[in-house]
PDB file of C-alpha atoms in Angstrom:
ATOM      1  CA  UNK A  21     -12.192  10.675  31.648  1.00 85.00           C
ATOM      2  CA  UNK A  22     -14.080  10.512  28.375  1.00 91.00           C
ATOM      3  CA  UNK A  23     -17.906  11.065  28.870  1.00 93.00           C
ATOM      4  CA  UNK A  24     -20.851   8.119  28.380  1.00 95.00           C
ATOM      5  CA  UNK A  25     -22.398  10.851  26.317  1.00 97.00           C
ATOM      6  CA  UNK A  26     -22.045  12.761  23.831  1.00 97.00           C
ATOM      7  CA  UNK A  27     -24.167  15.610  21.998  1.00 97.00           C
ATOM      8  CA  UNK A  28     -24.932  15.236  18.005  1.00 97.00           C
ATOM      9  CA  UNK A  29     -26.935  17.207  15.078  1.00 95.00           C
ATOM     10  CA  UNK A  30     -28.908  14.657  14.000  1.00 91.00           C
ATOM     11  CA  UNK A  31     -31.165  15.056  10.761  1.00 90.00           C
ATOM     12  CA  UNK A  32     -34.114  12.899  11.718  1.00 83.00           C
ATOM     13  CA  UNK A  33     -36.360  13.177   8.528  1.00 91.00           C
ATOM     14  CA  UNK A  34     -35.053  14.772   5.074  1.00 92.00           C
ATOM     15  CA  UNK A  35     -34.882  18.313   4.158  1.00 92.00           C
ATOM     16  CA  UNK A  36     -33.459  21.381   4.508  1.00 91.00           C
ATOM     17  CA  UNK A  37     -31.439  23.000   7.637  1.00 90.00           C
ATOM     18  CA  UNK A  38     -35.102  23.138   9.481  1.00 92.00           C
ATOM     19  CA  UNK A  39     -34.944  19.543  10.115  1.00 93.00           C
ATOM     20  CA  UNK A  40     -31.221  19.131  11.663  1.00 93.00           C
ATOM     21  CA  UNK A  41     -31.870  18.292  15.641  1.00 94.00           C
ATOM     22  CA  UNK A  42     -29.151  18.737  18.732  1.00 94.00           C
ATOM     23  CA  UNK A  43     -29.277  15.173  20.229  1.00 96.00           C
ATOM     24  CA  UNK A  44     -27.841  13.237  22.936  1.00 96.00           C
ATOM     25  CA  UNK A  45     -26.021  10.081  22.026  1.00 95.00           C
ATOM     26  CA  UNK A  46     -23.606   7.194  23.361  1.00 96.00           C
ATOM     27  CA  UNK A  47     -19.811   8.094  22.596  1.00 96.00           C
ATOM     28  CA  UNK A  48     -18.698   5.967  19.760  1.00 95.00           C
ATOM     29  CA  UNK A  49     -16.069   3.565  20.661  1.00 94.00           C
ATOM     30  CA  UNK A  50     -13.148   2.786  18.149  1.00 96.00           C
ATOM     31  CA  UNK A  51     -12.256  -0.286  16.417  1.00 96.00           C
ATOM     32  CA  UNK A  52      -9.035  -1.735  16.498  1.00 97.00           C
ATOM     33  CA  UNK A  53      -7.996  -0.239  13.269  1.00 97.00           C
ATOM     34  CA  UNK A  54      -9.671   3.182  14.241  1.00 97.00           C
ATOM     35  CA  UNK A  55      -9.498   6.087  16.710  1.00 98.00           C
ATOM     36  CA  UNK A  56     -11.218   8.728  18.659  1.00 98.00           C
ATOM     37  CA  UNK A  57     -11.622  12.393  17.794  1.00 98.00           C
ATOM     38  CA  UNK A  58     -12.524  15.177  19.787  1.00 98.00           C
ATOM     39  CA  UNK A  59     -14.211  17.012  17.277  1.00 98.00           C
ATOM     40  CA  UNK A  60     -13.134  20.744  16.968  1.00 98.00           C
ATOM     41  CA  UNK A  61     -14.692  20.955  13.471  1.00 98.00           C
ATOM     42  CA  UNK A  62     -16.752  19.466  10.715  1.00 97.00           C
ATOM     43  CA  UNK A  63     -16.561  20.180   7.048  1.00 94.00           C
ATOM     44  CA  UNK A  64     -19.781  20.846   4.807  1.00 91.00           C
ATOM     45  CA  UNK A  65     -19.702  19.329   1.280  1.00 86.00           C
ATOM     46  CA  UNK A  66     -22.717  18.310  -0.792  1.00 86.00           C
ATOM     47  CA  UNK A  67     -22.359  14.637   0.308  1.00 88.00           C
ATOM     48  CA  UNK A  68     -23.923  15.907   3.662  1.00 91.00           C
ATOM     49  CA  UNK A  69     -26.599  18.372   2.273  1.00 91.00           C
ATOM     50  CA  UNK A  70     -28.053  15.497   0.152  1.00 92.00           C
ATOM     51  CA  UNK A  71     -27.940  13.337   2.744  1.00 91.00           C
ATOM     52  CA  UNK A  72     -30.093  15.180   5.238  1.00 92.00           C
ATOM     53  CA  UNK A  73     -32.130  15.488   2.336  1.00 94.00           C
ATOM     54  CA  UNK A  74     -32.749  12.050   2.116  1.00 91.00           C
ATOM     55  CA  UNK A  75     -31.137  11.974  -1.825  1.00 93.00           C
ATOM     56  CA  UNK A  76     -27.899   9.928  -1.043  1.00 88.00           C
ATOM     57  CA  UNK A  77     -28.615   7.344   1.913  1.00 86.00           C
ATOM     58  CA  UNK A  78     -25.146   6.781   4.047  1.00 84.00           C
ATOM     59  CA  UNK A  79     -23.488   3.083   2.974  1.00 86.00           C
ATOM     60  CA  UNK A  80     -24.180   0.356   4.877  1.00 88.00           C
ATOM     61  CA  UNK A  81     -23.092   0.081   8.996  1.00 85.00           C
ATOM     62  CA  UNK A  82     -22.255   4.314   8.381  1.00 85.00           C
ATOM     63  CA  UNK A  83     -23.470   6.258  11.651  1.00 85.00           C
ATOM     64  CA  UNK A  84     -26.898   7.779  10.965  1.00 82.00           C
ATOM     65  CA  UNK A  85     -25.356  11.094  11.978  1.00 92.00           C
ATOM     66  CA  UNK A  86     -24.245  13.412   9.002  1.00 91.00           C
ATOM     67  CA  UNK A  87     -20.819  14.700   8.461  1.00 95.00           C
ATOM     68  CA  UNK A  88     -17.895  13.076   6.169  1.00 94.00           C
ATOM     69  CA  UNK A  89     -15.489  15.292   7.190  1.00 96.00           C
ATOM     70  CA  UNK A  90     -13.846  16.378  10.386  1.00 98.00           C
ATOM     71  CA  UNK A  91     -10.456  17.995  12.301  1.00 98.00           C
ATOM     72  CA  UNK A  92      -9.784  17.758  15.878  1.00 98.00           C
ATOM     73  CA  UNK A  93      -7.487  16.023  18.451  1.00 98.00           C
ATOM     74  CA  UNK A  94      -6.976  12.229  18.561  1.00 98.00           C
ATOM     75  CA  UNK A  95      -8.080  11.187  22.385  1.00 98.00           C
ATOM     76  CA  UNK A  96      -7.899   7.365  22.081  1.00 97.00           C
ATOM     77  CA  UNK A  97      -6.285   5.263  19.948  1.00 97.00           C
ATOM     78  CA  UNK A  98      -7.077   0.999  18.874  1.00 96.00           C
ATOM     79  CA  UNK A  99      -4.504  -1.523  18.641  1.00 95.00           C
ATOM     80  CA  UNK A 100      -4.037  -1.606  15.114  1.00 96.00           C
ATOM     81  CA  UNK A 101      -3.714   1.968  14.830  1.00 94.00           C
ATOM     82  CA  UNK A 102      -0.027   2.585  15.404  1.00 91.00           C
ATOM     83  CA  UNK A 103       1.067   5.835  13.198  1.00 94.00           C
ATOM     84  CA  UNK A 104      -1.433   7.833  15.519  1.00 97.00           C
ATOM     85  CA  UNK A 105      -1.527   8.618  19.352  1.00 97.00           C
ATOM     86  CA  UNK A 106      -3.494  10.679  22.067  1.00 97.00           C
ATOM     87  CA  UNK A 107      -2.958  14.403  21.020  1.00 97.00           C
ATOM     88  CA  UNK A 108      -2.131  14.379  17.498  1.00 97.00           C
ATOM     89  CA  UNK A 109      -4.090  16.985  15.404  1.00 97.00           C
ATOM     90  CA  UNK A 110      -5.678  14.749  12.200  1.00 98.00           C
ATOM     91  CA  UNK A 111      -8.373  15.779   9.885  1.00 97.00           C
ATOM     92  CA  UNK A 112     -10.336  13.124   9.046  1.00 97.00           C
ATOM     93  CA  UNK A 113     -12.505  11.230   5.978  1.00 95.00           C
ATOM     94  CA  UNK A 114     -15.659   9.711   7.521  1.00 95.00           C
ATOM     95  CA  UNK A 115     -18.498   7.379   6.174  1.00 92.00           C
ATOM     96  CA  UNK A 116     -20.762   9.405   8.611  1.00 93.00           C
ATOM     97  CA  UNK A 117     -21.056  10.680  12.488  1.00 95.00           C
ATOM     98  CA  UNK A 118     -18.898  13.894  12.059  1.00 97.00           C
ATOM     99  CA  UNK A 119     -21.221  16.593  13.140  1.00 97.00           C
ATOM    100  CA  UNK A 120     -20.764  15.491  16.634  1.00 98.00           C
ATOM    101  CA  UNK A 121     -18.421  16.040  19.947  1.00 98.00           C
ATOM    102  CA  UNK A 122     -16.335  12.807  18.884  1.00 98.00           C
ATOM    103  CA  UNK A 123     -16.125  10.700  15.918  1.00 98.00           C
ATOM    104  CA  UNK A 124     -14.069   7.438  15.053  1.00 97.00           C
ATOM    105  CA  UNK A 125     -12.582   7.026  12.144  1.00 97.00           C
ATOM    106  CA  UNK A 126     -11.069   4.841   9.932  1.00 97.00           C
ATOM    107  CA  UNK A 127      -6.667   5.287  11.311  1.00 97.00           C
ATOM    108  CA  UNK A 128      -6.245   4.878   7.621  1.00 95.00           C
ATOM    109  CA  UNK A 129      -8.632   7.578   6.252  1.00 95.00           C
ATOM    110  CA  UNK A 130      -6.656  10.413   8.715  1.00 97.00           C
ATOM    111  CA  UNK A 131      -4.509  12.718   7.838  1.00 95.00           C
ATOM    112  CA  UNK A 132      -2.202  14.898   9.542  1.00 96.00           C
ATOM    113  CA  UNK A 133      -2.898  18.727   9.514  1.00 95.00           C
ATOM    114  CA  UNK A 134      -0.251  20.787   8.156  1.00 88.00           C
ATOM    115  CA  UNK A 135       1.043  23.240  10.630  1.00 90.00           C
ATOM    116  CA  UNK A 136       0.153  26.348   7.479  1.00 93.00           C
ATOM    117  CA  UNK A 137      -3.716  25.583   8.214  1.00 93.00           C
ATOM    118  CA  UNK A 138      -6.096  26.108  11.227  1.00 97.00           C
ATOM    119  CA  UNK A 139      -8.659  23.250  12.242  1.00 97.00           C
ATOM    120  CA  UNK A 140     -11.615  25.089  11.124  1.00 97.00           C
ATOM    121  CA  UNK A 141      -9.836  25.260   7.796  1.00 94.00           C
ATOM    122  CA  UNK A 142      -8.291  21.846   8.070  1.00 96.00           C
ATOM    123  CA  UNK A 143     -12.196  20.142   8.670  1.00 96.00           C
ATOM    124  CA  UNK A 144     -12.741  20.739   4.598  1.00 92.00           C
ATOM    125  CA  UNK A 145      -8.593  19.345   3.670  1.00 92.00           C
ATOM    126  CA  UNK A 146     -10.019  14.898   3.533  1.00 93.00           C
ATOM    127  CA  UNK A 147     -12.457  15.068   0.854  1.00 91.00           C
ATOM    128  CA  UNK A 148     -10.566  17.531  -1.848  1.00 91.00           C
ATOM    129  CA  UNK A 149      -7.483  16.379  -1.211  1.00 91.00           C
ATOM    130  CA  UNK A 150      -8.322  12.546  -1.189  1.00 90.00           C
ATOM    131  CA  UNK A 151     -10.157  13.473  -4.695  1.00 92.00           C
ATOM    132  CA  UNK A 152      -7.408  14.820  -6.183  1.00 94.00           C
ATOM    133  CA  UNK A 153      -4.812  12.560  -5.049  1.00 93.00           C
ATOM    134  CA  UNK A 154      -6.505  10.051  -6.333  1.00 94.00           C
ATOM    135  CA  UNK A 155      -7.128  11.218  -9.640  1.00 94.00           C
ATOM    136  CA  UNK A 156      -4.299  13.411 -10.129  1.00 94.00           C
ATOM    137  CA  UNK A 157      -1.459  11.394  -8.812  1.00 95.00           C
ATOM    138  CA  UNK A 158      -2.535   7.372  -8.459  1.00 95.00           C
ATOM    139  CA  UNK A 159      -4.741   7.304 -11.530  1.00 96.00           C
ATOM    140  CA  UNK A 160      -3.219   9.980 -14.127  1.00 95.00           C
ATOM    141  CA  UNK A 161      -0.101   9.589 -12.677  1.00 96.00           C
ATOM    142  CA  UNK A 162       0.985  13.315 -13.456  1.00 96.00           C
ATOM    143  CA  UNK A 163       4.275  13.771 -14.052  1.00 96.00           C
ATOM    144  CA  UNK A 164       6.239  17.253 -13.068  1.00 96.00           C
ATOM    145  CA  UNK A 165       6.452  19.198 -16.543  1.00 96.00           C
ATOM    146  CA  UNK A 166       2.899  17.910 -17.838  1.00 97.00           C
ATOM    147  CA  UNK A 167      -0.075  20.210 -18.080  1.00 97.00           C
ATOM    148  CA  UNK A 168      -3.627  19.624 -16.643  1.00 96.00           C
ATOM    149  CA  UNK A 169      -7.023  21.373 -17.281  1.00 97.00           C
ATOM    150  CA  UNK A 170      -8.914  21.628 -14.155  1.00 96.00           C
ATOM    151  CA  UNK A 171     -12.704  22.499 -14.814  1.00 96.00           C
ATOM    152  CA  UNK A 172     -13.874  24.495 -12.055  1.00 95.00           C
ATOM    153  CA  UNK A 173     -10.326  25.936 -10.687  1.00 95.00           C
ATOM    154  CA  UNK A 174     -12.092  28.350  -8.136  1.00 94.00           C
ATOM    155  CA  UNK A 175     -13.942  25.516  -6.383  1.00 92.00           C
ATOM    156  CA  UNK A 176     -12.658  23.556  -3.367  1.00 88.00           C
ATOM    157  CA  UNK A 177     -11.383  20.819  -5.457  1.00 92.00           C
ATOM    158  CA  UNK A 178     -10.157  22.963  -7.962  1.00 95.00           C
ATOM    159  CA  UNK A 179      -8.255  25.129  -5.973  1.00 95.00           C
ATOM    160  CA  UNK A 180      -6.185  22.371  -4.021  1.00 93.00           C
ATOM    161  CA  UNK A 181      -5.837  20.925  -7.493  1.00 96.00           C
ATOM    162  CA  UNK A 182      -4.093  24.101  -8.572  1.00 97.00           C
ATOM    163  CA  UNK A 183      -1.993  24.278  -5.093  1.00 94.00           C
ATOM    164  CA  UNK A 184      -0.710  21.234  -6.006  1.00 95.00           C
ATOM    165  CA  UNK A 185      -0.234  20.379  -9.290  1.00 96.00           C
ATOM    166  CA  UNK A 186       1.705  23.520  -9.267  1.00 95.00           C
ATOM    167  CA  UNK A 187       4.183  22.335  -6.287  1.00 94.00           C
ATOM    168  CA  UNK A 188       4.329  18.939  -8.347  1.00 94.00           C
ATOM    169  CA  UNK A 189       6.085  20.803 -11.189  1.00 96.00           C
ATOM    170  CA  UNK A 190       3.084  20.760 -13.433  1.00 97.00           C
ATOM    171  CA  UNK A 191       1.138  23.726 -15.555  1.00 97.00           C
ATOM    172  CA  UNK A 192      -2.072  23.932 -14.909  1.00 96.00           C
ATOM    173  CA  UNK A 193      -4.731  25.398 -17.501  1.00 98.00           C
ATOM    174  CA  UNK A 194      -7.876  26.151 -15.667  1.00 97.00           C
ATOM    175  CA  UNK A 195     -12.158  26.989 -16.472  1.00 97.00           C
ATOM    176  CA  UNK A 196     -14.192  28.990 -14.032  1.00 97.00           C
ATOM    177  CA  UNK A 197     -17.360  30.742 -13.825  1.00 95.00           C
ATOM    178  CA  UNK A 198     -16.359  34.584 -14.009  1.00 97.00           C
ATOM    179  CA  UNK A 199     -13.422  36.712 -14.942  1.00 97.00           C
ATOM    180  CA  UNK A 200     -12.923  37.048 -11.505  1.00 97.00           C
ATOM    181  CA  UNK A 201     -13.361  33.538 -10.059  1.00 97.00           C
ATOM    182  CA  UNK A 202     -10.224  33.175 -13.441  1.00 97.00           C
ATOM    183  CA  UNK A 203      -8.460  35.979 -11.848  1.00 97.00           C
ATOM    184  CA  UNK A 204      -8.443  34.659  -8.385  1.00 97.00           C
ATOM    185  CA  UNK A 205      -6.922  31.105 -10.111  1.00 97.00           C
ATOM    186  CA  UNK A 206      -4.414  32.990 -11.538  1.00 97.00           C
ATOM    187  CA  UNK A 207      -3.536  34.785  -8.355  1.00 96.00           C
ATOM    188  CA  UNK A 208      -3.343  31.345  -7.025  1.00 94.00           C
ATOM    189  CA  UNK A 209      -0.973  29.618  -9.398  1.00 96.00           C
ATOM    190  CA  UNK A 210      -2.848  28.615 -12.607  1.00 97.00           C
ATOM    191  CA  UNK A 211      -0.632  29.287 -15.248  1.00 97.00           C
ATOM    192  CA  UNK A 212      -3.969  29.788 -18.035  1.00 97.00           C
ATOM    193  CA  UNK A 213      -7.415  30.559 -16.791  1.00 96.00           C
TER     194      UNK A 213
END
C-alpha cells in the first residue's frame, strides 16, 4: 500500500542550499500516459541550482518541487503506459518534483537503466544522454566513420558524448580545461584531446 504522503525538499524562496526545506506533501498520482517512481535517487544539474535560485522558473503545470532527473523502481503504472510495469528499474527526465520519495513521469521520457550502472549513477544518465542523442544522432545524424569535436569532453555531456560516439564507429576530437581533464578523455576513448 502506497502512502497518502510523501516527504519532499522543497526550495520555498530562491537562493542557495540554505533555503532547500524537508516537506510533507500528497503522493503524486500518474496520468494515463505516466507512471510512479519510488525514488532511490535524484540527479543535480544546473537546471535545478538555478531554479532554487529563482533564475529559470519551472514551465508551466511543472511540480514546484526541484529535480529534473531521477532513478528508482516503477511502483504503478497508467493505462497508456504499456512498455513499463511495477518493478522495472527506469531513470527518468522530469519537468520538476524529483527530489522527492516518488515522482511521475512522463512513460515516454523513461529510460531503462543499463545493468553496467548503479541507480545513484543512473539518476544523472536522462539529461546527458537525451542531449546528446538528440544532437548527435537525430539532428547531425552522425554516421560511423565521421569525426566530431566535442567542446568540453571531461564534462557530463562530454563524456557520454565520447562513450558513444566512439561505440557508434565515430572519432572523436575533443577540448577540455587541463592537460589532465585531456588525459582523462583520452583514457576514455577520445581519439585527439
Amino acid at each position: 500500500m502506497l502512502p497518502s504522503k510523501i516527504h519532499a525538499v522543497e526550495c520555498a524562496v530562491p537562493g542557495g542550499p540554505e533555503v532547500l526545506r524537508w516537506v510533507e506533501c500528497p503522493m503524486p498520482v500518474p496520468a494515463a500516459d505516466e507512471v510512479l517512481i519510488k525514488v532511490a535517487a535524484a540527479g543535480l544539474n544546473r537546471a535545478d541550482i538555478l531554479q532554487c535560485q529563482g533564475k529559470y522558473p519551472p514551465p508551466e503545470g511543472a511540480s514546484d518541487i526541484i529535480g529534473l532527473e531521477v532513478a528508482g523502481e516503477i511502483v504503478s503504472v497508467g493505462r497508456d503506459a504499456p512498455r513499463w510495469k511495477t518493478g522495472d528499474k527506469v531513470c527518468a527526465l522530469l519537468a520538476g518534483g524529483g527530489y522527492a520519495e516518488y515522482v511521475v513521469a512522463p512513460a515516454a521520457q523513461c529510460l531503462p537503466i543499463p545493468a553496467s550502472i548503479s541507480l545513484v549513477e543512473a539518476a544523472a544518465l536522462p539529461e546527458a544522454a537525451v542531449t546528446i542523442w538528440a544532437n548527435l544522432f537525430k539532428i547531425a545524424v552522425l554516421q560511423p566513420g565521421e569525426t566530431i569535436l566535442v567542446h568540453g569532453g571531461s564534462s557530463g555531456i562530454g563524456t557520454l558524448a565520447i562513450a558513444l560516439a566512439k561505440k557508434y564507429g565515430a572519432k572523436t576530437f575533443v577540448t577540455a580545461g587541463s592537460d589532465e581533464k585531456a588525459a582523462a578523455c583520452r583514457r576514455l576513448g577520445a581519439d585527439l584531446a
